């Protein structure tokens, strides 16, 4: 059974940093693209950072230069280093990964940024 487990969220002051981690497991096949998405109250879900198995990354314009996605292929992990956090970064963050033609999601982890 494929599982994605997120960790590392919490409360931080504006300007601070957090590092989110996602560990994927349970697939008989390799994991393809992985990514971090977020959904703030009253807003639609958006891609924060995505990374292919080959290492090509995509970032939302709002986080470029502040967030960095780091993937470990061997460990099936995807970290998101978030620096210079802003109140508008507060959201429920979900990890996703595709494997065997399906996309799987983690349960989500809350990030709160106080101004």
mmCIF file of C-alpha atoms in Angstrom:
data_model
loop_
_atom_site.group_PDB
_atom_site.id
_atom_site.type_symbol
_atom_site.label_atom_id
_atom_site.label_comp_id
_atom_site.label_asym_id
_atom_site.label_seq_id
_atom_site.Cartn_x
_atom_site.Cartn_y
_atom_site.Cartn_z
ATOM 1 C CA UNK A 1 0.000 0.000 0.000
ATOM 2 C CA UNK A 2 1.468 3.316 -1.101
ATOM 3 C CA UNK A 3 1.862 5.826 1.692
ATOM 4 C CA UNK A 4 3.118 9.384 1.791
ATOM 5 C CA UNK A 5 3.968 10.679 5.225
ATOM 6 C CA UNK A 6 4.600 14.374 5.767
ATOM 7 C CA UNK A 7 6.396 15.966 8.684
ATOM 8 C CA UNK A 8 7.945 19.243 9.746
ATOM 9 C CA UNK A 9 5.085 21.725 9.700
ATOM 10 C CA UNK A 10 4.160 24.056 12.489
ATOM 11 C CA UNK A 11 4.050 27.673 13.565
ATOM 12 C CA UNK A 12 6.715 30.151 12.552
ATOM 13 C CA UNK A 13 7.044 33.912 12.567
ATOM 14 C CA UNK A 14 7.098 35.810 9.307
ATOM 15 C CA UNK A 15 10.604 35.809 7.930
ATOM 16 C CA UNK A 16 11.406 32.482 9.503
ATOM 17 C CA UNK A 17 12.073 29.076 8.002
ATOM 18 C CA UNK A 18 10.565 25.622 8.057
ATOM 19 C CA UNK A 19 11.518 22.386 6.368
ATOM 20 C CA UNK A 20 8.832 19.953 5.307
ATOM 21 C CA UNK A 21 9.649 16.327 4.644
ATOM 22 C CA UNK A 22 7.732 13.706 2.714
ATOM 23 C CA UNK A 23 8.547 10.013 2.770
ATOM 24 C CA UNK A 24 6.977 7.771 0.145
ATOM 25 C CA UNK A 25 6.766 4.029 0.514
ATOM 26 C CA UNK A 26 4.867 0.913 -0.426
ATOM 27 C CA UNK A 27 5.094 0.913 -4.212
ATOM 28 C CA UNK A 28 6.405 -2.054 -6.190
ATOM 29 C CA UNK A 29 7.394 0.452 -8.858
ATOM 30 C CA UNK A 30 9.599 3.496 -8.772
ATOM 31 C CA UNK A 31 8.126 6.868 -7.927
ATOM 32 C CA UNK A 32 7.979 9.359 -10.762
ATOM 33 C CA UNK A 33 7.245 13.009 -10.221
ATOM 34 C CA UNK A 34 6.790 14.229 -6.671
ATOM 35 C CA UNK A 35 5.525 17.539 -5.472
ATOM 36 C CA UNK A 36 4.282 19.765 -2.708
ATOM 37 C CA UNK A 37 0.886 21.423 -2.987
ATOM 38 C CA UNK A 38 -0.917 23.725 -0.628
ATOM 39 C CA UNK A 39 -4.419 24.889 0.044
ATOM 40 C CA UNK A 40 -5.196 27.966 2.079
ATOM 41 C CA UNK A 41 -8.683 28.603 3.486
ATOM 42 C CA UNK A 42 -10.977 29.894 0.765
ATOM 43 C CA UNK A 43 -8.461 29.236 -1.975
ATOM 44 C CA UNK A 44 -7.925 26.464 -4.453
ATOM 45 C CA UNK A 45 -5.083 24.021 -4.227
ATOM 46 C CA UNK A 46 -1.892 25.163 -5.901
ATOM 47 C CA UNK A 47 1.373 23.553 -6.833
ATOM 48 C CA UNK A 48 4.175 24.884 -4.665
ATOM 49 C CA UNK A 49 7.066 22.818 -6.013
ATOM 50 C CA UNK A 50 7.307 19.807 -8.248
ATOM 51 C CA UNK A 51 10.264 17.687 -9.221
ATOM 52 C CA UNK A 52 10.581 14.920 -11.755
ATOM 53 C CA UNK A 53 12.548 11.769 -11.220
ATOM 54 C CA UNK A 54 15.211 13.273 -13.456
ATOM 55 C CA UNK A 55 15.469 16.300 -11.195
ATOM 56 C CA UNK A 56 13.632 18.952 -13.194
ATOM 57 C CA UNK A 57 11.963 21.331 -10.768
ATOM 58 C CA UNK A 58 8.984 23.643 -11.051
ATOM 59 C CA UNK A 59 8.058 26.327 -8.534
ATOM 60 C CA UNK A 60 5.094 28.574 -8.061
ATOM 61 C CA UNK A 61 6.066 32.150 -8.887
ATOM 62 C CA UNK A 62 5.145 33.207 -5.372
ATOM 63 C CA UNK A 63 7.811 30.969 -3.813
ATOM 64 C CA UNK A 64 10.668 31.226 -6.296
ATOM 65 C CA UNK A 65 13.860 32.238 -4.581
ATOM 66 C CA UNK A 66 12.471 31.355 -1.141
ATOM 67 C CA UNK A 67 11.556 27.671 -1.350
ATOM 68 C CA UNK A 68 13.759 24.808 -2.469
ATOM 69 C CA UNK A 69 12.671 21.232 -3.190
ATOM 70 C CA UNK A 70 15.221 18.531 -2.461
ATOM 71 C CA UNK A 71 14.617 14.982 -3.572
ATOM 72 C CA UNK A 72 16.425 11.815 -2.540
ATOM 73 C CA UNK A 73 15.671 9.153 -5.140
ATOM 74 C CA UNK A 74 17.197 6.348 -3.120
ATOM 75 C CA UNK A 75 15.192 7.160 -0.012
ATOM 76 C CA UNK A 76 11.995 8.168 -1.840
ATOM 77 C CA UNK A 77 11.862 11.441 0.023
ATOM 78 C CA UNK A 78 11.041 14.993 -0.972
ATOM 79 C CA UNK A 79 11.909 17.868 1.320
ATOM 80 C CA UNK A 80 10.754 21.437 0.966
ATOM 81 C CA UNK A 81 13.003 24.054 2.509
ATOM 82 C CA UNK A 82 10.950 27.169 3.065
ATOM 83 C CA UNK A 83 12.760 30.408 3.880
ATOM 84 C CA UNK A 84 11.573 33.972 4.324
ATOM 85 C CA UNK A 85 8.092 32.745 5.091
ATOM 86 C CA UNK A 86 5.207 35.144 4.668
ATOM 87 C CA UNK A 87 1.729 35.081 6.221
ATOM 88 C CA UNK A 88 0.334 34.217 2.796
ATOM 89 C CA UNK A 89 2.345 30.991 2.831
ATOM 90 C CA UNK A 90 0.160 29.675 5.612
ATOM 91 C CA UNK A 91 -1.791 26.684 4.347
ATOM 92 C CA UNK A 92 -2.285 22.962 4.545
ATOM 93 C CA UNK A 93 0.593 21.446 2.605
ATOM 94 C CA UNK A 94 0.248 18.083 0.875
ATOM 95 C CA UNK A 95 2.885 15.869 -0.653
ATOM 96 C CA UNK A 96 2.089 14.000 -3.850
ATOM 97 C CA UNK A 97 3.820 11.306 -5.845
ATOM 98 C CA UNK A 98 3.006 9.314 -8.905
ATOM 99 C CA UNK A 99 3.755 5.662 -9.318
ATOM 100 C CA UNK A 100 2.385 2.993 -11.615
ATOM 101 C CA UNK A 101 0.232 5.562 -13.372
ATOM 102 C CA UNK A 102 -1.542 6.779 -10.261
ATOM 103 C CA UNK A 103 -1.097 9.869 -8.115
ATOM 104 C CA UNK A 104 -1.020 9.497 -4.369
ATOM 105 C CA UNK A 105 -1.402 12.125 -1.691
ATOM 106 C CA UNK A 106 -0.301 12.536 1.874
ATOM 107 C CA UNK A 107 -2.739 13.562 4.577
ATOM 108 C CA UNK A 108 -1.336 17.061 4.732
ATOM 109 C CA UNK A 109 0.555 19.105 7.249
ATOM 110 C CA UNK A 110 -0.292 22.546 8.539
ATOM 111 C CA UNK A 111 2.009 25.527 8.156
ATOM 112 C CA UNK A 112 1.070 28.643 10.101
ATOM 113 C CA UNK A 113 2.930 31.930 9.698
ATOM 114 C CA UNK A 114 2.372 34.680 12.220
ATOM 115 C CA UNK A 115 2.872 38.301 11.211
#
